[in-house]
Amino acid sequence: AQTVTQSQPEMSVQEAETVTLSCTYDTSESDYYLFWYKQPPSRQMILVIRQEAYKQQNATENRFSVNFQKAAKSFSLKISDSQLGDAAMYFCAYRSADFGNEKLTFGTGTRLTIIP
Amino acid sequence: GAVVSQHPSWVICKSGTSVKIECRSLDFQATTMFWYRQFPKQSLMLMATSNEGSKATYEQGVEKDKFLINHASLTLSTLTVTSAHPEDSSFYICSVGSEYYEQYFGPGTRLTVT
């Protein structure tokens, strides 16, 4: 079974600065997908970014980028120019690429606080 | 991405009664929907995978007779908590799988059993 580990329960960053959230995972599969989801106080889960394991290029979405290290099974999220609206719980998630196996496995989350 | 709604957003029920939570995919035909449970300050735990027109697949440890899931159409899945007890109080979230491999989530339903 796959596992996802987020070793930072809480992080804080000054507004406009850059912060990196860590995620590692364990799998025996070679093809899979990785995601970062954000859960603000409203508790609505919002997709931040996704990465296909077969792609070597790191995904980027505006201020959000990932550092995907497949051999190390590491998938960190970098938030640049942090904004107050970035304050939330961030969950790393894994999904197999196998057809019919669409389950997401989540990490325990990192609570990000933005300091004005 | 897909737009997913849940109803109700918050429900309070008495111990021993049953409560139904609806999950609707508003702009996407979903053959598969997922139901999660989230306790305060914890991560999401998958309860079951709901497949349109067939029986749901439950995760290990989830009582299928207590958490009844029905996926009657491509846009609607329901979760019924039967004979609810205070320990069933939690935040229940549904999601829809998309053609791009990610899942889109509903806003969640807070269940309080008194």
CSV table of C-alpha atoms in Angstrom, one decimal:
chain,number,residue,atom,x,y,z
A,1,ALA,CA,0.0,0.0,0.0
A,2,GLN,CA,1.1,3.5,-0.7
A,3,THR,CA,1.8,6.0,2.1
A,4,VAL,CA,2.3,9.7,2.1
A,5,THR,CA,4.2,11.5,4.7
A,6,GLN,CA,4.2,15.2,5.6
A,7,SER,CA,6.7,15.8,8.3
A,8,GLN,CA,5.9,19.5,9.0
A,9,PRO,CA,2.7,19.8,11.0
A,10,GLU,CA,2.9,23.6,10.9
A,11,MET,CA,4.9,26.2,9.0
A,12,SER,CA,4.8,29.9,9.0
A,13,VAL,CA,6.1,32.5,6.5
A,14,GLN,CA,6.2,36.2,6.2
A,15,GLU,CA,3.9,37.7,3.7
A,16,ALA,CA,5.7,38.1,0.3
A,17,GLU,CA,8.3,35.6,1.2
A,18,THR,CA,8.8,32.0,-0.1
A,19,VAL,CA,8.0,28.8,1.7
A,20,THR,CA,8.5,25.2,0.9
A,21,LEU,CA,6.3,22.4,2.2
A,22,SER,CA,7.7,18.9,2.2
A,23,CYS,CA,6.1,15.6,1.2
A,24,THR,CA,7.5,12.1,0.8
A,25,TYR,CA,5.7,9.0,-0.4
A,26,ASP,CA,6.3,5.3,-0.6
A,27,THR,CA,5.2,3.2,-3.6
A,28,SER,CA,6.3,0.3,-5.6
A,29,GLU,CA,4.6,1.6,-8.7
A,30,SER,CA,6.4,3.4,-11.5
A,31,ASP,CA,3.5,5.4,-12.9
A,32,TYR,CA,1.3,7.6,-10.6
A,33,TYR,CA,0.1,11.1,-10.0
A,34,LEU,CA,0.9,13.5,-7.2
A,35,PHE,CA,-1.2,16.4,-6.0
A,36,TRP,CA,-1.2,19.3,-3.6
A,37,TYR,CA,-4.5,20.3,-2.2
A,38,LYS,CA,-5.3,23.3,-0.1
A,39,GLN,CA,-8.0,23.4,2.6
A,40,PRO,CA,-8.7,26.9,3.9
A,41,PRO,CA,-10.9,27.6,7.0
A,42,SER,CA,-14.0,27.1,4.8
A,43,ARG,CA,-12.8,23.4,4.6
A,44,GLN,CA,-13.4,23.4,0.8
A,45,MET,CA,-10.6,21.2,-0.7
A,46,ILE,CA,-9.0,23.1,-3.6
A,47,LEU,CA,-6.5,21.6,-6.1
A,48,VAL,CA,-3.3,23.6,-6.1
A,49,ILE,CA,-1.1,21.6,-8.5
A,50,ARG,CA,-0.6,18.1,-9.9
A,51,GLN,CA,2.4,16.2,-11.2
A,52,GLU,CA,2.5,13.2,-13.5
A,53,ALA,CA,5.3,10.8,-12.5
A,54,TYR,CA,6.3,10.1,-16.1
A,55,LYS,CA,7.1,13.8,-16.6
A,56,GLN,CA,10.5,14.9,-15.5
A,57,GLN,CA,9.6,18.6,-15.7
A,58,ASN,CA,8.4,20.1,-12.5
A,59,ALA,CA,4.8,21.4,-12.6
A,60,THR,CA,4.2,25.1,-12.1
A,61,GLU,CA,1.0,27.1,-11.5
A,62,ASN,CA,1.6,30.8,-11.1
A,63,ARG,CA,3.2,31.3,-7.7
A,64,PHE,CA,3.1,27.5,-6.9
A,65,SER,CA,5.7,25.1,-8.1
A,66,VAL,CA,6.9,21.7,-7.1
A,67,ASN,CA,10.2,19.9,-6.8
A,68,PHE,CA,9.6,16.4,-7.9
A,69,GLN,CA,12.4,13.9,-7.2
A,70,LYS,CA,11.1,10.5,-8.3
A,71,ALA,CA,14.1,8.5,-7.2
A,72,ALA,CA,14.0,10.0,-3.7
A,73,LYS,CA,10.2,9.8,-3.7
A,74,SER,CA,9.9,13.4,-2.7
A,75,PHE,CA,7.3,16.0,-3.8
A,76,SER,CA,7.7,19.4,-2.2
A,77,LEU,CA,5.6,22.5,-2.8
A,78,LYS,CA,7.1,25.9,-3.1
A,79,ILE,CA,4.9,29.0,-2.7
A,80,SER,CA,6.5,32.2,-3.8
A,81,ASP,CA,5.4,35.7,-2.9
A,82,SER,CA,3.2,34.3,-0.1
A,83,GLN,CA,-0.2,36.0,0.3
A,84,LEU,CA,-2.6,36.1,3.2
A,85,GLY,CA,-5.0,34.0,1.2
A,86,ASP,CA,-2.5,31.2,1.1
A,87,ALA,CA,-3.1,30.5,4.8
A,88,ALA,CA,-4.6,27.0,4.9
A,89,MET,CA,-4.0,23.3,5.5
A,90,TYR,CA,-2.0,21.8,2.7
A,91,PHE,CA,-2.3,18.1,1.9
A,92,CYS,CA,-0.1,16.1,-0.4
A,93,ALA,CA,-1.9,13.2,-2.2
A,94,TYR,CA,-0.9,10.2,-4.2
A,95,ARG,CA,-3.0,8.4,-6.9
A,96,SER,CA,-2.0,5.3,-8.8
A,97,ALA,CA,-2.1,5.5,-12.6
A,98,ASP,CA,-3.7,2.1,-12.8
A,99,PHE,CA,-7.0,2.1,-14.6
A,100,GLY,CA,-9.8,1.7,-12.1
A,101,ASN,CA,-7.7,2.6,-9.1
A,102,GLU,CA,-8.6,6.2,-8.6
A,103,LYS,CA,-8.2,6.4,-4.9
A,104,LEU,CA,-6.3,9.3,-3.4
A,105,THR,CA,-4.0,8.7,-0.4
A,106,PHE,CA,-3.5,11.8,1.6
A,107,GLY,CA,-0.7,12.9,3.9
A,108,THR,CA,-1.4,14.3,7.4
A,109,GLY,CA,-1.3,17.9,6.2
A,110,THR,CA,0.8,21.0,7.0
A,111,ARG,CA,-0.9,24.0,8.5
A,112,LEU,CA,0.6,27.2,6.8
A,113,THR,CA,0.3,30.5,8.6
A,114,ILE,CA,1.1,33.7,6.8
A,115,ILE,CA,2.5,36.5,9.0
A,116,PRO,CA,1.6,40.0,7.8
B,1,GLY,CA,-12.7,21.7,-12.9
B,2,ALA,CA,-15.9,19.9,-11.9
B,3,VAL,CA,-18.3,21.7,-9.6
B,4,VAL,CA,-19.6,19.5,-6.8
B,5,SER,CA,-22.3,20.4,-4.3
B,6,GLN,CA,-23.3,18.8,-1.1
B,7,HIS,CA,-26.5,19.0,0.9
B,8,PRO,CA,-27.0,19.7,3.7
B,9,SER,CA,-23.9,21.7,4.7
B,10,TRP,CA,-24.6,21.1,8.4
B,11,VAL,CA,-27.0,18.7,10.0
B,12,ILE,CA,-27.8,17.9,13.6
B,13,CYS,CA,-29.6,14.7,14.4
B,14,LYS,CA,-30.5,12.7,17.5
B,15,SER,CA,-28.8,9.5,18.4
B,16,GLY,CA,-30.4,6.5,16.8
B,17,THR,CA,-31.8,8.3,13.8
B,18,SER,CA,-30.6,8.2,10.3
B,19,VAL,CA,-29.4,11.1,8.1
B,20,LYS,CA,-28.8,11.3,4.4
B,21,ILE,CA,-26.2,13.4,2.7
B,22,GLU,CA,-26.4,14.2,-1.0
B,23,CYS,CA,-23.5,14.8,-3.3
B,24,ARG,CA,-24.1,16.3,-6.7
B,25,SER,CA,-21.8,16.7,-9.7
B,26,LEU,CA,-23.2,19.9,-11.3
B,27,ASP,CA,-21.3,20.0,-14.6
B,28,PHE,CA,-19.7,16.6,-15.0
B,29,GLN,CA,-21.1,13.1,-15.4
B,30,ALA,CA,-19.4,11.1,-12.7
B,31,THR,CA,-19.3,7.4,-13.0
B,32,THR,CA,-17.2,7.4,-9.8
B,33,MET,CA,-17.6,9.4,-6.7
B,34,PHE,CA,-15.8,9.2,-3.4
B,35,TRP,CA,-16.8,9.7,0.2
B,36,TYR,CA,-14.3,10.9,2.8
B,37,ARG,CA,-14.5,11.5,6.5
B,38,GLN,CA,-12.4,14.1,8.3
B,39,PHE,CA,-12.1,14.5,12.0
B,40,PRO,CA,-11.0,17.9,13.4
B,41,LYS,CA,-7.4,18.8,12.6
B,42,GLN,CA,-6.9,15.5,10.8
B,43,SER,CA,-6.5,14.4,7.2
B,44,LEU,CA,-9.2,13.0,4.9
B,45,MET,CA,-9.9,9.3,5.2
B,46,LEU,CA,-11.5,7.5,2.3
B,47,MET,CA,-14.6,5.7,3.4
B,48,ALA,CA,-15.9,4.3,0.1
B,49,THR,CA,-15.8,4.5,-3.7
B,50,SER,CA,-19.3,5.0,-5.2
B,51,ASN,CA,-19.8,3.6,-8.6
B,52,GLU,CA,-22.9,4.5,-10.7
B,53,GLY,CA,-25.3,1.6,-11.1
B,54,SER,CA,-23.3,-0.8,-8.9
B,55,LYS,CA,-22.5,-1.4,-5.3
B,56,ALA,CA,-20.0,0.8,-3.5
B,57,THR,CA,-16.6,-0.4,-2.5
B,58,TYR,CA,-15.9,0.2,1.1
B,59,GLU,CA,-12.5,0.7,2.7
B,60,GLN,CA,-11.3,-1.7,5.4
B,61,GLY,CA,-12.9,-0.9,8.7
B,62,VAL,CA,-15.9,1.0,7.4
B,63,GLU,CA,-19.2,-0.6,8.2
B,64,LYS,CA,-21.2,-0.8,5.0
B,65,ASP,CA,-24.4,-1.5,6.8
B,66,LYS,CA,-24.0,1.7,8.8
B,67,PHE,CA,-22.8,3.9,6.0
B,68,LEU,CA,-25.1,3.2,3.0
B,69,ILE,CA,-24.1,4.6,-0.3
B,70,ASN,CA,-26.2,4.9,-3.4
B,71,HIS,CA,-25.0,6.2,-6.7
B,72,ALA,CA,-28.3,6.2,-8.7
B,73,SER,CA,-27.3,8.5,-11.5
B,74,LEU,CA,-24.2,10.1,-13.1
B,75,THR,CA,-24.8,13.2,-11.1
B,76,LEU,CA,-25.9,12.1,-7.7
B,77,SER,CA,-24.5,9.9,-4.9
B,78,THR,CA,-26.0,9.7,-1.4
B,79,LEU,CA,-24.5,8.7,1.9
B,80,THR,CA,-26.9,7.6,4.6
B,81,VAL,CA,-25.6,7.3,8.1
B,82,THR,CA,-27.9,4.8,9.8
B,83,SER,CA,-28.6,4.7,13.5
B,84,ALA,CA,-26.2,7.5,14.1
B,85,HIS,CA,-24.3,7.8,17.3
B,86,PRO,CA,-22.2,10.7,18.8
B,87,GLU,CA,-19.0,9.0,17.5
B,88,ASP,CA,-20.3,9.4,14.0
B,89,SER,CA,-20.1,13.1,14.4
B,90,SER,CA,-17.6,14.3,11.8
B,91,PHE,CA,-17.1,16.2,8.6
B,92,TYR,CA,-18.1,14.2,5.5
B,93,ILE,CA,-16.7,15.2,2.1
B,94,CYS,CA,-17.5,13.8,-1.3
B,95,SER,CA,-15.5,14.1,-4.5
B,96,VAL,CA,-15.7,13.4,-8.2
B,97,GLY,CA,-13.0,11.9,-10.3
B,98,SER,CA,-12.1,13.9,-13.4
B,99,GLU,CA,-10.7,13.0,-16.8
B,100,TYR,CA,-7.5,14.6,-15.7
B,101,TYR,CA,-6.9,12.2,-12.8
B,102,GLU,CA,-7.5,14.6,-10.0
B,103,GLN,CA,-10.5,14.7,-7.8
B,104,TYR,CA,-12.8,17.7,-7.3
B,105,PHE,CA,-14.4,18.0,-3.9
B,106,GLY,CA,-17.7,19.1,-2.5
B,107,PRO,CA,-17.8,21.7,0.3
B,108,GLY,CA,-18.5,19.1,2.9
B,109,THR,CA,-21.2,18.3,5.4
B,110,ARG,CA,-20.8,18.7,9.1
B,111,LEU,CA,-22.7,16.0,11.0
B,112,THR,CA,-23.4,16.5,14.7
B,113,VAL,CA,-25.1,13.6,16.5
B,114,THR,CA,-26.6,14.5,19.9
